Amino acid sequence: MTMRRGRFITLEGGEGAGKSTLLSGLAGHFAGRGIDLVQTREPGGTAIGEAVRAIVLDPSRAAMAAETELLLMFAARAQLVREVIEPALAAGRWVLCDRFADASHAYQGGGRGQPAERIAELERWACAGLKPERTLLLDLPVADGRARAAGRGEADRIEAEADGFFERVRAVYRQRAAAEPQRFRVIDASLPPDGVLQAAIAAVADLFAEPGR
Ligand code: Z5A
């Protein structure tokens, strides 16, 4: 019997939107449905990726060029795809990833102004054609997300950006969601955590509908 490939779901959104909170709630839901789930995150998820994460988020590395930041995000992603995501999907496991390539379009494209076609080219190469089947975008006004994230101690290098940066990030996320309605589901992240979880469960329900799932 041939192995049924797993499904690839990503969570996206601005700072403090509630992705980590939702990830653990969704993982519980998948477990209850008997799904063998791999949870991971970007940048990170592998030893190499976590080392890259430490570099890109280090607030003392203010000299980092936007091009360097973009390439580092894709370096971590190339490793995660090959070491974790593709093997898991091939083994029939589902993968739930906290951020993926849409984050590079939003942050390095929208936030830093890197050209969209260059990011798309990197995505095709680094991800070897892999795209999420479903992306849940937790949408929240920038000020609300920043208020939630405040009080966590020192801001990392990206969190230290001004509000305008995060407004551009949000705008690109919303444009991408509007351009790919089959893949994206936009969730109102201002709902209480259980409301966000219920909306997310509804937004992935069709993925279980395939016969045999
Ligand atoms: N980045 C990039 O630039 N390019 C890329 O390609 C990739 C990433 C992949 C990763 O940092 C940074 O890297 C990120 C983008 C950039 N930078 N920024 N900014 P991270 O993973 O450490 O940070 P984050 O992704 O921004 O996540 P976060 O700020 O930790 O937020 P979150 O995971 O979305 O939220 P949370 O931790 O679940 O919740 C935040 C707080 O709100 C917490 O106190 C919760 O209890 C509370 N919360 C959560 N949900 C709710 C609801 N529904 N209501 C009320 N309060 C809530």
Coordinates of N, CA, C and O in Angstrom, one line a residue, residues 120-182:
A120 N 10.4 35.6 -4.5 CA 9.7 34.5 -5.1 C 10.7 33.5 -5.8 O 10.5 32.3 -5.7
E121 N 11.7 34.0 -6.3 CA 12.8 33.2 -6.9 C 13.5 32.4 -5.9 O 13.7 31.2 -6.0
L122 N 13.8 33.0 -4.8 CA 14.5 32.3 -3.6 C 13.5 31.2 -3.1 O 14.0 30.1 -2.8
E123 N 12.3 31.5 -3.0 CA 11.3 30.6 -2.5 C 11.2 29.3 -3.4 O 11.3 28.2 -2.9
R124 N 11.2 29.5 -4.7 CA 11.1 28.4 -5.6 C 12.4 27.5 -5.4 O 12.3 26.2 -5.4
W125 N 13.5 28.1 -5.3 CA 14.8 27.4 -5.2 C 14.9 26.7 -3.8 O 15.1 25.5 -3.6
A126 N 14.8 27.5 -2.7 CA 15.1 27.0 -1.4 C 14.0 26.0 -0.9 O 14.3 25.1 -0.1
C127 N 12.8 26.2 -1.3 CA 11.7 25.3 -0.8 C 11.4 24.2 -1.8 O 10.5 23.4 -1.6
A128 N 12.1 24.1 -2.9 CA 12.0 23.1 -3.9 C 10.6 22.8 -4.3 O 10.1 21.7 -4.4
G129 N 9.8 23.9 -4.4 CA 8.4 23.8 -4.9 C 7.4 23.5 -3.8 O 6.2 23.5 -4.0
L130 N 7.9 23.4 -2.5 CA 7.0 23.1 -1.4 C 6.2 24.3 -1.0 O 6.7 25.4 -0.8
K131 N 4.9 24.2 -1.0 CA 4.0 25.2 -0.5 C 3.0 24.7 0.5 O 2.6 23.5 0.4
P132 N 2.6 25.5 1.5 CA 1.6 25.0 2.4 C 0.3 24.8 1.7 O 0.0 25.5 0.8
E133 N -0.4 23.8 2.2 CA -1.8 23.6 1.7 C -2.8 24.5 2.3 O -3.8 24.9 1.7
R134 N -2.5 24.9 3.5 CA -3.4 25.9 4.2 C -2.5 26.8 5.1 O -1.6 26.3 5.8
T135 N -2.8 28.1 5.0 CA -2.1 29.1 5.8 C -3.1 29.9 6.6 O -4.1 30.5 6.0
L136 N -3.0 29.9 7.9 CA -3.9 30.6 8.8 C -3.2 31.9 9.1 O -2.2 32.0 9.7
L137 N -3.8 33.0 8.6 CA -3.3 34.4 8.9 C -4.0 35.0 10.1 O -5.2 35.3 10.0
L138 N -3.3 35.1 11.2 CA -3.9 35.8 12.4 C -3.7 37.3 12.2 O -2.6 37.8 12.3
D139 N -4.8 37.9 11.9 CA -4.8 39.4 11.6 C -5.2 40.2 12.8 O -6.3 40.0 13.4
L140 N -4.4 41.2 13.1 CA -4.6 42.0 14.3 C -4.0 43.4 14.0 O -2.9 43.5 13.5
P141 N -4.7 44.5 14.5 CA -4.1 45.8 14.4 C -2.7 45.8 15.0 O -2.5 45.2 16.1
V142 N -1.8 46.5 14.4 CA -0.4 46.5 14.8 C -0.2 46.9 16.3 O 0.5 46.2 17.1
A143 N -0.9 47.9 16.7 CA -0.8 48.4 18.1 C -1.2 47.4 19.1 O -0.6 47.2 20.1
D144 N -2.3 46.6 18.7 CA -2.8 45.6 19.7 C -1.7 44.5 19.8 O -1.5 44.0 20.9
G145 N -1.1 44.1 18.7 CA -0.1 43.0 18.7 C 1.1 43.5 19.5 O 1.7 42.7 20.3
R146 N 1.5 44.7 19.3 CA 2.7 45.2 20.0 C 2.4 45.3 21.5 O 3.3 45.1 22.3
A147 N 1.2 45.7 21.8 CA 0.8 45.8 23.3 C 0.9 44.4 23.9 O 1.4 44.3 25.0
R148 N 0.4 43.4 23.2 CA 0.5 42.0 23.8 C 1.9 41.6 23.9 O 2.3 40.9 24.9
A149 N 2.8 41.9 23.0 CA 4.2 41.4 23.0 C 5.0 42.2 24.0 O 6.1 41.8 24.4
A150 N 4.6 43.4 24.3 CA 5.4 44.3 25.3 C 5.5 43.6 26.6 O 4.7 42.8 27.0
G151 N 6.5 43.9 27.3 CA 6.7 43.3 28.6 C 7.4 42.0 28.6 O 7.4 41.3 29.7
R152 N 7.9 41.6 27.4 CA 8.6 40.3 27.4 C 10.1 40.5 27.6 O 10.9 39.6 27.3
G153 N 10.5 41.7 28.0 CA 11.9 42.0 28.1 C 12.4 42.7 26.9 O 11.6 43.3 26.1
E154 N 13.7 42.6 26.6 CA 14.4 43.3 25.5 C 13.8 42.8 24.2 O 13.6 41.6 23.9
A155 N 13.5 43.8 23.3 CA 13.0 43.5 22.0 C 14.1 42.9 21.2 O 15.2 43.3 21.3
D156 N 13.7 41.9 20.3 CA 14.8 41.4 19.4 C 15.0 42.3 18.3 O 14.3 43.4 18.2
R157 N 15.9 42.0 17.4 CA 16.4 43.0 16.3 C 15.2 43.4 15.5 O 15.1 44.6 15.0
I158 N 14.3 42.5 15.2 CA 13.1 42.8 14.3 C 12.0 43.5 15.1 O 11.4 44.5 14.6
E159 N 11.8 43.0 16.3 CA 10.7 43.7 17.1 C 11.1 45.1 17.4 O 10.2 45.9 17.7
A160 N 12.3 45.5 17.3 CA 12.7 46.9 17.6 C 12.4 47.9 16.5 O 12.6 49.1 16.6
E161 N 11.9 47.3 15.4 CA 11.5 48.2 14.3 C 10.3 49.1 14.7 O 9.5 48.8 15.6
A162 N 10.1 50.2 13.9 CA 9.0 51.2 14.2 C 7.7 50.6 13.7 O 7.6 49.7 12.9
D163 N 6.6 51.3 14.1 CA 5.2 50.8 13.7 C 5.0 50.8 12.2 O 4.4 49.9 11.7
G164 N 5.6 51.7 11.4 CA 5.5 51.7 10.0 C 5.9 50.4 9.3 O 5.3 49.9 8.4
F165 N 7.0 49.9 9.9 CA 7.5 48.6 9.4 C 6.4 47.5 9.5 O 6.1 46.8 8.6
F166 N 5.8 47.5 10.7 CA 4.8 46.4 11.0 C 3.5 46.7 10.2 O 2.8 45.7 9.9
E167 N 3.2 47.9 9.9 CA 2.0 48.2 9.1 C 2.3 47.7 7.7 O 1.3 47.1 7.1
R168 N 3.5 47.8 7.2 CA 3.8 47.3 5.8 C 3.7 45.8 5.8 O 3.3 45.1 4.9
V169 N 4.2 45.2 6.9 CA 4.2 43.7 7.0 C 2.7 43.2 7.0 O 2.4 42.3 6.2
R170 N 1.9 43.9 7.8 CA 0.4 43.5 7.8 C -0.2 43.7 6.4 O -1.0 42.8 6.0
A171 N 0.1 44.8 5.7 CA -0.5 45.0 4.4 C -0.1 43.9 3.4 O -0.9 43.4 2.7
V172 N 1.2 43.5 3.4 CA 1.6 42.4 2.5 C 0.9 41.1 2.9 O 0.4 40.4 2.0
Y173 N 0.8 40.8 4.1 CA 0.1 39.6 4.5 C -1.3 39.6 4.0 O -1.8 38.6 3.4
R174 N -2.0 40.7 4.1 CA -3.4 40.8 3.7 C -3.5 40.7 2.2 O -4.5 40.1 1.7
Q175 N -2.6 41.3 1.5 CA -2.6 41.2 0.0 C -2.4 39.8 -0.4 O -3.0 39.3 -1.3
R176 N -1.5 39.1 0.2 CA -1.2 37.7 -0.2 C -2.4 36.8 0.1 O -2.8 35.9 -0.7
A177 N -3.1 37.1 1.2 CA -4.3 36.3 1.6 C -5.4 36.5 0.5 O -6.1 35.6 0.1
A178 N -5.5 37.8 0.1 CA -6.6 38.1 -0.9 C -6.2 37.5 -2.2 O -7.1 37.1 -3.0
A179 N -4.9 37.4 -2.5 CA -4.5 36.8 -3.8 C -4.6 35.3 -3.9 O -4.7 34.7 -5.0
E180 N -4.6 34.6 -2.7 CA -4.7 33.2 -2.7 C -5.7 32.7 -1.7 O -5.4 32.1 -0.7
P181 N -7.0 32.9 -2.1 CA -8.0 32.6 -1.1 C -8.2 31.1 -0.9 O -8.7 30.7 0.2
Q182 N -7.8 30.3 -1.8 CA -7.9 28.8 -1.6 C -7.0 28.4 -0.5 O -7.3 27.5 0.3

